[in-house]
């Protein structure tokens, strides 16, 4: 007698067994470059090395992993690997809290996170994993810095940063508490101006915009990813016109193209090249100077309180009336570093500024009825150049030295990497890197005289600009020279990435990666990416929330993936996050999805094993009686008559199921795919019920058909619940050497 209870579903045992086999077979090693084979690079997001994989990561990697396994099962060569985003503030704060150096902290965190991810069974090629804080990796950030600097796309400017006088340090915005105080000492925070390194993205913003429609037309960018790019772009359509100014013309922009005649003032960004000339009046210049160097209170960033400087000068509007000229940083966040017309009648912010500056409600005299001003259509983008340097110690050292005789000198490429001292212990105050004499004092690469190193480091956002590339480099080529790596066929083979799967908060990263790819295309190293697009496809998923709110320790609503895995197994957790919601929607966590998916997997397991046992029992009794052939004759005839149409229908259901799920998988609609797989299981059970109802028992032919259908089910479950699916596939006697099942209809045997 078969006893399915004997083979109980024990996820922890099954998962341990499969994972050991994967390791033994190096199942997820990236195949070597073979141009004639279909191949793709799936780019998962690079996690901050925070120490723990959270349920949002599980969602993200379950989508990417299902896609990677699906494509492998179809016979494609897949690169699926990532690096840890290990530099930056989160790691620095973690190290401060843990009382260790940041390098120790991130090494410990990455190890723990890798363990968690392996336990979940994600098919990353771990041999290609890396930390962005490895010297072999951050030399690429330094290479990128020098390359862009030489091309004029990085420049030195001044920028406003949040500064704490007590801690003598700049603060990231997340370190500024509500109410504008310092996270560390709770003292006041000021915006001050400091020299900064800038990335000139403006050179490629318009191309990113122009290529947006191609992204949309490709069908490989989902709606959230596309929308994120529009938001970062911040495109404003309007008109611009030239007003006569003392030294020539001043070009002003307005999005209110029908209201040019109602303009009441002109507003300049403090970063506008002509701002100083307009503020030539000593009082105005002093104010501009204060604005730039002294900073202003963090609370004063709204239209009601943001500084507005009256230059005391006017400019002639197209209608002839004189418009006062003001300077204010309010322009920057709305239009970029430009000059705009103030149109209080049509613009709430302009209305506030007009009132604050004491402009009369109505213009004096008759409104100008002069001819329409000569304006031309124009576009402004809110996306503008941003700073890439930070006054912090845990980051990529900027390869620049300051020499008394030569000035600012880039470190030559062949002297990279400029190594970051590893024994730094940040406290949150000052910049510890600036206090290490051995780091700071150096010789000038140009004249050999004494020089000082730049002690600002690169923001980890800058590392991210290149972080999508190193996974393409085979581990044994990683230590090669920069030239060797750039010449590798591997880069040309795997890039651009076929699909990025990342959280919906990655819009800025992706936008800037798209910018830099275009720059490197034009400079040369990525010339083979003709459209300058690093990702052919992009899927942005929303986050996992709980009780309708963002998960936080404070609210006590954090879902711990480790706990769930220990209780239900990785397959259940993976299936549940895919089943619970479309990627483009927030996943409001509830245990019911986990319970539902766990019940489903238990049923599939028990059902399949019961049928395998039944088939084994029959084979045994047939062998013992030796009379199998004698009975088959008349019974078989009868059976064909009665139930052949049912078997045909089952096979049709399988076929349709495969078609649908294949389509879903190609579109990364895992949520629908899972439902279609579940539906097929219902139909398989339904077939048995009808067949037994007709004949009183399951005939041999019907059992065989059922086992075939269950094999198809296992094949289609494999991307979602790989451990269980492969184990069943193997128990069904279909596995050949423990390999993962191919996709239904696909033969993975490479023809000779
Ligand atoms: Zn402070
Ligand atoms: Zn020098």
XYZ file of C-alpha atoms and ligand atoms in Angstrom:
754
model
C 0.000 0.000 0.000
C 1.231 3.448 -0.762
C 1.359 5.812 2.146
C 1.875 9.384 1.026
C 2.228 10.434 4.644
C 5.542 8.610 4.627
C 6.941 11.202 2.309
C 5.835 14.293 4.122
C 6.723 17.727 2.711
C 9.611 18.908 4.823
C 10.741 22.136 3.197
C 13.864 22.555 5.289
C 15.151 19.123 4.328
C 14.221 19.502 0.655
C 15.792 22.952 0.476
C 18.996 21.862 2.195
C 19.276 18.954 -0.217
C 18.754 21.015 -3.355
C 21.026 23.833 -2.250
C 23.823 21.367 -1.511
C 23.372 19.944 -4.991
C 23.460 23.393 -6.594
C 26.693 24.178 -4.816
C 28.185 20.849 -5.800
C 27.222 21.375 -9.432
C 28.097 25.092 -9.439
C 24.657 25.339 -11.010
C 24.562 29.121 -11.374
C 28.016 29.826 -12.671
C 27.800 32.269 -15.547
C 28.396 30.441 -18.836
C 31.460 31.553 -20.766
C 30.996 33.970 -23.635
C 29.492 32.193 -26.642
C 28.166 34.724 -29.112
C 26.055 32.255 -31.036
C 24.012 31.328 -27.979
C 21.038 33.338 -26.740
C 22.239 35.209 -23.689
C 21.145 37.898 -21.308
C 22.229 39.798 -18.240
C 19.604 40.251 -15.547
C 20.591 43.022 -13.184
C 19.254 42.824 -9.640
C 19.515 45.881 -7.450
C 22.689 46.335 -5.434
C 21.640 46.221 -1.805
C 22.985 48.681 0.716
C 25.203 46.657 3.005
C 22.933 47.229 5.950
C 23.326 43.821 7.563
C 19.948 42.286 6.879
C 17.885 41.124 3.969
C 14.405 42.468 4.492
C 11.147 41.341 2.962
C 11.412 44.038 0.267
C 14.676 42.435 -0.923
C 12.917 39.061 -0.956
C 10.266 40.513 -3.223
C 12.800 42.073 -5.555
C 15.056 39.034 -5.852
C 12.144 36.583 -6.114
C 11.047 38.401 -9.276
C 14.545 38.536 -10.761
C 15.344 34.966 -9.777
C 12.133 33.587 -11.261
C 12.984 35.354 -14.500
C 16.598 34.111 -14.440
C 15.505 30.523 -13.826
C 12.853 30.771 -16.526
C 15.367 31.977 -19.099
C 17.899 29.309 -18.134
C 15.159 26.676 -18.405
C 14.548 27.886 -21.939
C 18.172 27.262 -22.775
C 19.466 30.828 -22.595
C 22.829 31.747 -21.079
C 22.114 33.908 -18.060
C 24.285 36.300 -16.096
C 22.629 36.975 -12.761
C 24.953 38.516 -10.203
C 25.292 41.624 -8.131
C 27.565 43.675 -5.947
C 26.926 45.157 -2.543
C 26.612 48.926 -2.401
C 28.961 49.102 0.561
C 30.107 52.715 0.784
C 28.138 55.565 2.186
C 26.240 56.748 5.140
C 24.205 53.662 6.146
C 27.402 51.628 6.530
C 29.108 54.493 8.312
C 26.224 54.815 10.767
C 26.164 51.046 11.269
C 29.873 51.074 12.041
C 29.460 53.935 14.518
C 26.667 52.050 16.264
C 28.637 48.795 16.230
C 31.873 50.437 17.395
C 33.891 48.929 14.547
C 35.569 50.244 11.423
C 33.280 50.569 8.407
C 35.344 48.018 6.460
C 34.826 45.433 9.194
C 31.184 46.353 9.397
C 30.423 45.889 5.709
C 32.406 42.634 5.480
C 30.383 41.222 8.335
C 27.094 42.503 6.895
C 27.754 41.206 3.391
C 28.596 37.750 4.718
C 25.410 37.606 6.727
C 23.286 38.885 3.843
C 24.799 36.384 1.434
C 23.908 33.595 3.872
C 20.324 34.819 3.993
C 20.087 35.062 0.214
C 21.577 31.598 -0.273
C 19.115 30.205 2.223
C 16.338 31.683 0.088
C 17.740 29.820 -2.887
C 18.367 32.765 -5.207
C 20.418 31.656 -8.171
C 23.051 34.387 -8.099
C 26.503 33.643 -9.411
C 28.235 34.291 -6.101
C 31.689 34.011 -7.646
C 30.943 37.344 -9.286
C 29.683 39.078 -6.170
C 31.680 42.018 -4.879
C 31.622 44.921 -2.464
C 31.801 48.391 -3.950
C 34.265 49.182 -1.147
C 36.814 46.638 -2.453
C 39.843 48.507 -3.767
C 39.592 46.526 -7.016
C 36.083 47.896 -7.418
C 36.363 51.486 -6.307
C 39.289 51.987 -8.650
C 36.512 51.923 -11.278
C 34.799 54.833 -9.586
C 38.127 56.640 -9.646
C 38.629 55.717 -13.292
C 35.158 57.004 -14.062
C 35.828 60.227 -12.172
C 39.037 60.909 -14.111
C 37.463 59.931 -17.429
C 34.503 62.253 -16.944
C 36.738 65.004 -15.565
C 38.879 64.883 -18.659
C 35.786 65.061 -20.837
C 34.629 68.161 -18.987
C 31.664 66.360 -17.458
C 32.922 66.751 -13.903
C 33.743 70.185 -12.617
C 34.506 71.984 -9.419
C 31.791 74.313 -8.217
C 30.226 75.426 -5.021
C 27.144 74.005 -3.491
C 24.986 74.302 -0.451
C 25.287 71.593 2.149
C 23.694 71.042 5.524
C 26.277 71.839 8.147
C 26.370 71.302 11.907
C 28.621 73.725 13.780
C 28.942 71.493 16.852
C 29.910 68.357 14.976
C 31.897 70.277 12.353
C 30.510 68.114 9.649
C 28.167 68.170 6.715
C 24.984 66.175 7.102
C 23.022 64.101 4.675
C 19.365 65.025 4.543
C 18.415 61.909 6.523
C 20.708 63.154 9.302
C 18.713 66.316 9.653
C 15.862 65.871 12.076
C 12.436 67.307 11.569
C 12.650 70.896 12.696
C 16.127 71.241 11.213
C 18.370 69.914 13.979
C 21.365 67.583 13.879
C 20.715 63.853 14.418
C 23.827 63.571 16.561
C 23.903 66.640 18.807
C 20.423 68.069 18.130
C 22.041 71.445 17.477
C 20.901 73.766 14.692
C 21.727 72.904 11.085
C 22.644 75.561 8.555
C 22.922 75.461 4.804
C 26.414 76.608 3.936
C 28.236 76.866 0.679
C 31.251 74.657 0.125
C 33.440 73.742 -2.801
C 32.060 70.565 -4.362
C 32.642 68.319 -7.334
C 29.730 68.277 -9.755
C 28.588 65.865 -12.406
C 27.458 67.695 -15.513
C 24.401 65.660 -16.419
C 22.864 68.581 -18.296
C 24.839 67.547 -21.368
C 22.721 64.401 -21.749
C 19.397 65.219 -20.111
C 17.776 66.037 -23.450
C 18.929 62.719 -24.927
C 17.501 60.815 -21.983
C 14.276 62.649 -22.692
C 14.383 61.915 -26.411
C 14.997 58.216 -25.833
C 12.129 57.895 -23.424
C 9.670 57.064 -26.205
C 11.893 54.209 -27.426
C 11.904 52.825 -23.894
C 8.137 52.930 -23.838
C 7.826 51.370 -27.296
C 10.142 48.468 -26.424
C 7.532 46.986 -24.107
C 10.342 46.032 -21.742
C 9.945 48.995 -19.445
C 7.051 48.765 -17.068
C 4.850 51.749 -16.299
C 6.446 52.483 -12.913
C 9.953 52.524 -14.368
C 8.882 54.779 -17.233
C 7.072 57.166 -14.913
C 10.090 57.397 -12.629
C 12.212 58.617 -15.525
C 9.702 61.347 -16.350
C 9.643 62.466 -12.751
C 13.429 62.705 -12.472
C 13.586 64.454 -15.824
C 11.125 67.105 -14.646
C 10.456 68.367 -18.141
C 8.769 71.764 -18.352
C 7.490 73.031 -21.634
C 7.119 76.742 -22.146
C 8.666 79.636 -23.980
C 11.795 81.672 -23.640
C 12.492 85.221 -24.730
C 15.448 87.535 -24.768
C 15.234 90.718 -22.733
C 17.672 93.590 -23.309
C 20.243 93.648 -20.523
C 23.194 95.980 -19.964
C 25.816 93.518 -21.177
C 23.711 91.983 -23.958
C 20.585 89.882 -23.563
C 19.072 87.958 -20.701
C 17.158 84.845 -21.758
C 14.185 84.191 -19.511
C 11.905 81.177 -19.433
C 8.295 80.771 -18.425
C 5.969 77.776 -18.482
C 3.068 80.265 -18.714
C 3.397 80.981 -22.383
C 0.057 82.765 -22.710
C 0.773 85.074 -19.798
C 4.093 86.616 -20.772
C 2.452 90.043 -20.807
C 1.467 89.570 -17.170
C 5.031 89.089 -15.986
C 5.791 91.283 -12.956
C 9.390 90.460 -12.180
C 12.380 88.399 -13.289
C 13.905 85.790 -11.008
C 17.457 84.451 -11.361
C 18.987 81.347 -9.848
C 22.045 82.213 -7.708
C 23.867 79.777 -9.982
C 22.912 81.683 -13.128
C 26.121 82.861 -14.823
C 24.869 86.478 -14.808
C 23.766 86.519 -11.156
C 26.878 88.368 -9.974
C 26.578 91.020 -12.656
C 22.963 91.717 -11.737
C 23.831 91.883 -8.033
C 26.482 94.542 -8.588
C 24.859 96.894 -6.092
C 26.975 96.530 -2.904
C 24.000 95.687 -0.684
C 22.719 93.048 -3.120
C 26.176 91.604 -3.594
C 26.604 91.320 0.158
C 23.298 89.486 0.382
C 24.249 87.149 -2.439
C 27.540 86.512 -0.708
C 25.772 85.745 2.558
C 23.376 83.468 0.758
C 26.251 81.555 -0.753
C 28.717 81.392 2.115
C 26.788 82.031 5.280
C 23.931 79.790 4.416
C 20.378 80.117 5.545
C 18.256 78.249 7.998
C 17.030 74.910 6.876
C 13.481 75.808 7.753
C 13.579 78.679 5.240
C 13.098 76.666 2.101
C 9.476 77.368 1.344
C 8.294 80.142 -0.928
C 7.199 82.069 2.171
C 10.648 82.132 3.728
C 13.267 81.275 1.113
C 15.742 84.130 0.582
C 14.902 86.504 -2.253
C 17.448 89.209 -3.061
C 16.308 92.437 -4.648
C 19.117 93.519 -6.992
C 17.585 97.005 -7.057
C 17.700 96.898 -10.830
C 15.100 96.407 -13.498
C 14.882 95.008 -16.968
C 12.541 96.054 -19.759
C 9.693 93.648 -20.394
C 8.555 93.029 -23.971
C 5.658 95.418 -23.397
C 8.098 98.122 -22.316
C 7.393 98.191 -18.569
C 10.293 97.788 -16.160
C 10.423 94.503 -14.238
C 12.430 94.256 -11.003
C 15.169 91.603 -11.054
C 15.419 89.258 -8.069
C 17.757 86.407 -7.226
C 16.537 83.367 -5.335
C 17.382 79.664 -4.984
C 13.672 78.961 -5.360
C 14.345 78.920 -9.116
C 16.682 75.954 -8.903
C 14.302 73.422 -7.475
C 11.583 74.430 -9.913
C 13.372 75.110 -13.170
C 17.082 74.417 -12.749
C 19.832 77.054 -12.782
C 18.099 79.464 -15.093
C 16.207 82.791 -15.235
C 12.418 82.902 -15.241
C 9.599 85.381 -15.525
C 7.562 85.901 -12.376
C 3.868 85.721 -13.256
C 1.913 86.125 -9.992
C -1.461 85.938 -11.719
C -0.747 82.366 -12.833
C 1.721 80.982 -10.380
C 1.255 80.467 -6.664
C 4.953 80.715 -5.818
C 5.318 83.881 -7.875
C 2.306 85.315 -6.113
C 3.953 84.736 -2.726
C 7.207 86.305 -3.880
C 5.407 89.336 -5.334
C 3.645 89.883 -2.019
C 6.843 89.438 0.002
C 8.695 91.909 -2.215
C 5.892 94.456 -1.827
C 4.865 94.612 -5.459
C 1.478 96.293 -5.905
C -1.466 93.974 -6.488
C -2.160 95.376 -9.947
C 0.374 96.762 -12.333
C 0.309 100.552 -12.408
C -1.158 102.096 -15.496
C -2.700 100.251 -18.385
C -1.471 96.735 -19.110
C 0.791 96.798 -22.092
C -1.030 96.010 -25.293
C 2.063 96.136 -27.395
C 2.732 93.468 -29.979
C 3.156 89.915 -28.760
C 6.675 89.447 -27.511
C 9.004 87.453 -29.708
C 9.135 84.236 -27.774
C 10.154 80.781 -28.919
C 9.185 77.366 -27.612
C 11.639 76.149 -24.997
C 12.120 73.324 -22.564
C 13.625 73.311 -19.111
C 14.437 70.281 -17.025
C 14.409 70.109 -13.267
C 17.101 67.416 -13.508
C 20.329 69.317 -13.131
C 23.967 68.885 -12.275
C 24.479 67.505 -8.819
C 27.311 67.211 -6.365
C 29.164 63.921 -6.200
C 31.518 64.707 -3.321
C 30.883 64.277 0.382
C 32.864 65.430 3.411
C 32.947 61.873 4.782
C 35.530 59.196 5.290
C 33.722 56.041 4.145
C 33.720 56.436 0.400
C 35.851 56.226 -2.702
C 38.796 58.633 -2.383
C 38.632 61.282 -5.097
C 41.797 60.916 -7.205
C 42.839 64.559 -6.976
C 45.756 66.269 -5.263
C 46.259 69.941 -4.552
C 49.735 71.244 -5.238
C 50.944 74.709 -4.312
C 52.630 75.227 -7.645
C 50.445 73.194 -10.017
C 47.058 73.682 -8.401
C 44.467 70.942 -8.816
C 46.126 67.853 -10.286
C 44.308 64.618 -11.254
C 46.067 61.426 -10.173
C 47.214 59.641 -13.359
C 45.150 56.570 -14.298
C 48.135 54.236 -13.924
C 48.497 55.248 -10.278
C 45.016 54.034 -9.351
C 43.639 53.037 -6.982
C 44.160 55.803 -4.466
C 43.706 53.594 -1.426
C 41.350 54.430 1.383
C 42.904 53.832 4.830
C 40.970 50.993 6.445
C 41.563 51.802 10.085
C 39.206 54.769 10.122
C 36.696 54.852 12.942
C 34.148 57.554 12.234
C 32.309 59.062 15.170
C 29.947 61.285 13.270
C 32.014 64.418 13.930
C 34.483 66.048 11.571
C 35.999 64.137 8.660
C 38.419 61.500 10.024
C 40.063 61.112 6.621
C 41.312 64.705 6.780
C 43.060 63.885 10.053
C 45.208 61.046 8.701
C 48.514 62.672 7.757
C 49.786 59.642 5.828
C 46.770 59.893 3.596
C 46.623 63.650 3.247
C 50.295 64.387 2.610
C 51.544 63.204 -0.726
C 53.657 64.291 -3.644
C 52.357 66.045 -6.696
C 52.183 63.675 -9.684
C 53.004 66.599 -11.922
C 56.005 68.354 -10.322
C 56.988 65.954 -7.535
C 56.633 68.677 -4.928
C 54.628 68.361 -1.710
C 50.890 68.194 -2.183
C 47.707 67.426 -0.264
C 45.129 64.861 -1.249
C 41.476 65.680 -1.697
C 39.827 64.481 1.513
C 36.270 64.574 0.246
C 35.126 61.183 -0.978
C 32.726 60.256 -3.737
C 29.092 59.890 -2.815
C 28.004 56.252 -3.155
C 25.549 57.453 -5.768
C 28.612 57.979 -7.933
C 29.801 54.383 -7.364
C 26.377 53.260 -8.512
C 26.929 54.911 -11.890
C 29.314 52.062 -12.729
C 28.059 49.339 -10.396
C 25.965 47.635 -13.076
C 29.087 46.776 -15.086
C 31.478 44.668 -12.920
C 29.192 41.609 -12.777
C 30.046 41.169 -16.474
C 33.727 40.728 -15.680
C 34.746 37.098 -14.984
C 36.331 36.715 -11.530
C 39.703 35.677 -12.933
C 39.874 38.839 -15.043
C 39.005 41.219 -12.221
C 42.575 41.976 -11.230
C 43.583 42.882 -14.752
C 44.494 46.376 -15.804
C 41.721 48.822 -16.579
C 42.571 48.673 -20.286
C 42.422 44.870 -20.308
C 39.044 44.804 -18.621
C 37.583 47.457 -20.896
C 38.704 45.425 -23.891
C 37.026 42.202 -22.665
C 34.593 40.530 -25.023
C 32.485 39.864 -21.914
C 31.401 43.498 -21.695
C 30.271 43.536 -25.312
C 28.580 40.186 -24.799
C 26.477 40.934 -21.724
C 25.796 44.653 -22.075
C 23.362 46.266 -22.168
C 21.509 44.435 -19.428
C 18.364 42.823 -20.777
C 16.455 43.631 -17.597
C 16.933 45.586 -14.445
C 14.707 44.553 -11.549
C 14.740 47.136 -8.788
C 12.617 49.021 -6.311
C 10.518 51.926 -7.502
C 12.784 54.304 -5.549
C 15.632 53.608 -8.006
C 14.530 56.215 -10.543
C 17.384 58.612 -9.819
C 20.027 55.897 -9.986
C 18.742 54.629 -13.306
C 18.402 58.115 -14.760
C 22.016 58.943 -13.926
C 23.267 55.542 -15.093
C 21.582 56.279 -18.411
C 23.324 59.659 -18.529
C 26.763 58.258 -17.800
C 26.369 55.402 -20.283
C 25.767 57.996 -22.996
C 28.819 59.936 -21.876
C 30.990 56.787 -21.954
C 29.557 55.878 -25.336
C 30.724 59.222 -26.715
C 34.060 59.131 -24.892
C 34.675 55.602 -26.179
C 34.725 52.830 -23.555
C 31.036 51.976 -24.077
C 30.897 52.942 -27.762
C 29.327 49.557 -28.497
C 26.133 50.614 -26.688
C 24.870 52.743 -29.520
C 21.767 54.161 -27.893
C 23.608 54.767 -24.633
C 21.020 52.817 -22.694
C 22.409 50.499 -19.987
C 19.119 48.629 -19.560
C 17.096 47.336 -22.480
C 14.313 46.588 -20.019
C 13.421 47.741 -16.572
C 10.984 46.505 -13.978
C 10.370 48.640 -10.909
C 8.409 47.025 -8.138
C 6.731 48.805 -5.287
C 7.558 48.096 -1.671
C 6.225 45.689 0.853
C 4.154 47.431 3.478
C 2.298 46.189 6.500
C -1.086 47.277 7.753
C -1.081 49.889 4.994
C 2.078 51.496 6.359
C 5.764 51.385 5.660
C 7.433 48.746 7.810
C 9.480 50.117 10.663
C 10.871 48.890 13.940
C 9.170 51.841 15.539
C 5.721 50.662 14.398
C 6.543 47.064 15.270
C 5.202 45.859 11.920
C 8.412 44.498 10.414
C 8.142 41.101 8.745
C 11.278 39.041 9.305
C 12.047 36.826 6.293
C 14.380 34.580 8.326
C 11.573 33.707 10.702
C 9.195 32.925 7.839
C 11.804 30.782 6.080
C 12.506 28.838 9.262
C 8.813 28.202 9.719
C 7.520 27.567 6.188
C 10.586 27.182 4.027
C 12.059 29.449 1.365
C 9.772 28.177 -1.407
C 6.645 29.248 0.433
C 8.034 32.709 1.182
C 9.179 33.212 -2.405
C 5.862 32.064 -3.801
C 3.898 34.212 -1.357
C 5.624 37.496 -2.294
C 4.997 36.795 -5.975
C 1.444 35.624 -5.449
C 0.325 38.441 -3.173
C 0.485 41.399 -5.579
C 1.520 42.633 -8.983
C 5.060 44.053 -8.835
C 3.707 47.497 -9.745
C 1.544 47.605 -6.651
C 2.490 47.899 -3.024
C 2.358 44.541 -1.358
C 0.382 44.934 1.824
C 1.726 42.071 3.880
C -0.628 39.555 5.369
C 0.018 36.046 6.610
C -2.856 34.746 4.528
C -0.737 34.729 1.342
C 1.927 32.703 3.138
C -0.634 30.261 4.491
C -2.341 29.946 1.120
C 0.939 29.303 -0.690
C 2.163 26.888 1.961
C -1.069 24.915 1.701
C -0.744 24.869 -2.080
C 2.805 23.513 -1.973
C 1.850 20.884 0.575
C -0.993 19.769 -1.676
C 1.193 19.628 -4.773
C 3.765 17.642 -2.839
C 1.335 15.157 -1.299
C -0.642 14.742 -4.481
C 2.386 14.157 -6.671
C 3.949 11.701 -4.256
C 0.678 9.820 -3.921
C 0.544 9.340 -7.685
C 4.193 8.358 -7.866
C 3.542 5.775 -5.135
C 0.455 4.496 -6.950
C 2.428 4.027 -10.151
C 5.156 2.206 -8.231
C 2.632 -0.127 -6.576
C 1.134 -1.032 -9.931
C 4.495 -1.639 -11.503
C 5.342 -3.936 -8.581
C 2.153 -6.003 -8.785
C 2.475 -6.258 -12.544
C 6.000 -7.582 -12.179
C 4.844 -10.099 -9.540
C 1.784 -11.451 -11.365
C 3.520 -11.460 -14.716
C 0.114 -11.162 -16.323
C 0.147 -7.520 -17.272
C 0.036 -8.097 -21.023
C -2.844 -10.543 -20.839
C -5.129 -8.038 -19.138
C -4.276 -5.033 -21.259
C -6.195 -6.113 -24.335
C -9.926 -5.701 -23.857
C -9.601 -3.283 -20.904
C -7.379 -0.975 -22.895
C -9.850 -0.865 -25.768
C -12.687 0.004 -23.495
C -10.665 2.616 -21.685
C -9.705 4.362 -24.867
C -13.334 4.673 -25.767
C -14.419 6.003 -22.453
C -11.698 8.417 -21.402
C -9.440 9.240 -24.266
C -11.198 12.547 -24.802
C -10.514 13.398 -21.152
C -6.818 12.761 -21.540
C -6.815 14.886 -24.648
C -8.493 17.632 -22.721
C -5.921 17.369 -19.920
C -3.142 17.618 -22.415
C -4.861 20.650 -23.972
C -5.101 22.246 -20.532
C -1.396 21.682 -20.005
C -0.640 23.163 -23.410
C -2.766 26.233 -22.752
C -1.274 26.563 -19.266
C 2.248 26.485 -20.689
C 1.340 29.071 -23.305
C -0.149 31.438 -20.751
C 2.566 31.055 -18.164
C 5.256 31.463 -20.816
C 3.666 34.724 -21.858
C 3.419 35.856 -18.247
C 7.053 35.005 -17.610
C 8.241 36.844 -20.697
C 6.419 39.918 -19.430
C 7.672 39.360 -15.861
C 4.062 39.107 -14.728
C 4.977 36.598 -12.040
C 1.833 37.316 -10.125
C -0.348 36.145 -13.014
C 2.015 33.292 -13.815
C 1.672 31.884 -10.293
C -2.103 32.027 -10.542
C -2.067 30.221 -13.869
C 0.147 27.484 -12.426
C -2.239 27.092 -9.502
C -5.144 26.858 -11.926
C -3.434 24.066 -13.828
C -3.077 22.105 -10.596
C -6.830 22.448 -10.036
C -7.458 21.087 -13.512
C -5.144 18.148 -12.969
C -7.066 17.238 -9.817
C -10.310 17.766 -11.669
C -9.209 15.348 -14.387
C -8.570 12.652 -11.797
C -11.937 13.187 -10.170
C -13.762 12.805 -13.498
C -11.703 9.826 -14.648
C -12.270 8.010 -11.373
C -15.935 8.966 -11.464
C -16.213 7.393 -14.893
C -14.235 4.221 -14.291
C -14.183 3.766 -10.535
C -10.395 3.951 -10.499
C -7.529 5.569 -12.297
C -6.571 3.445 -15.297
C -2.935 2.977 -16.234
C -3.266 5.288 -19.200
C -4.911 7.946 -17.082
C -2.281 7.618 -14.371
C 0.440 8.037 -16.968
C -1.297 11.125 -18.323
C -1.618 12.480 -14.802
C 2.072 11.984 -14.102
C 2.939 13.767 -17.346
C 0.743 16.680 -16.324
C 2.356 16.784 -12.885
C 5.762 16.881 -14.560
C 4.641 19.950 -16.539
C 3.426 21.487 -13.288
C 6.840 20.894 -11.687
C 8.553 22.433 -14.703
C 6.471 25.569 -14.420
C 6.823 25.814 -10.659
C 10.601 25.647 -10.874
C 11.214 29.406 -11.355
C 9.146 30.202 -8.250
C 9.717 27.287 -5.893
C 12.877 25.750 -7.285
C 13.644 23.413 -4.386
C 10.278 21.704 -4.288
C 9.861 21.681 -8.054
C 13.248 20.124 -8.745
C 12.748 17.559 -6.025
C 9.400 16.515 -7.506
C 10.860 16.521 -10.994
C 13.515 14.158 -9.763
C 10.985 11.962 -7.881
C 8.945 11.776 -11.084
C 11.980 10.170 -12.628
C 12.460 12.965 -15.141
C 15.706 14.444 -13.873
C 18.813 13.552 -15.694
C 21.761 13.944 -13.370
C 19.926 16.255 -10.986
C 19.628 19.079 -13.472
C 16.920 21.711 -13.141
C 13.939 20.937 -15.343
C 13.845 22.567 -18.763
C 10.863 24.722 -19.627
C 8.046 22.564 -21.045
C 8.644 21.908 -24.694
C 12.288 22.864 -24.495
C 15.038 20.342 -24.894
C 18.120 21.482 -23.050
C 20.349 19.027 -24.848
C 22.624 21.076 -27.057
C 22.551 19.523 -30.530
C 25.896 18.112 -31.592
Zn 25.677 68.005 15.418
Zn 52.815 70.166 -8.543
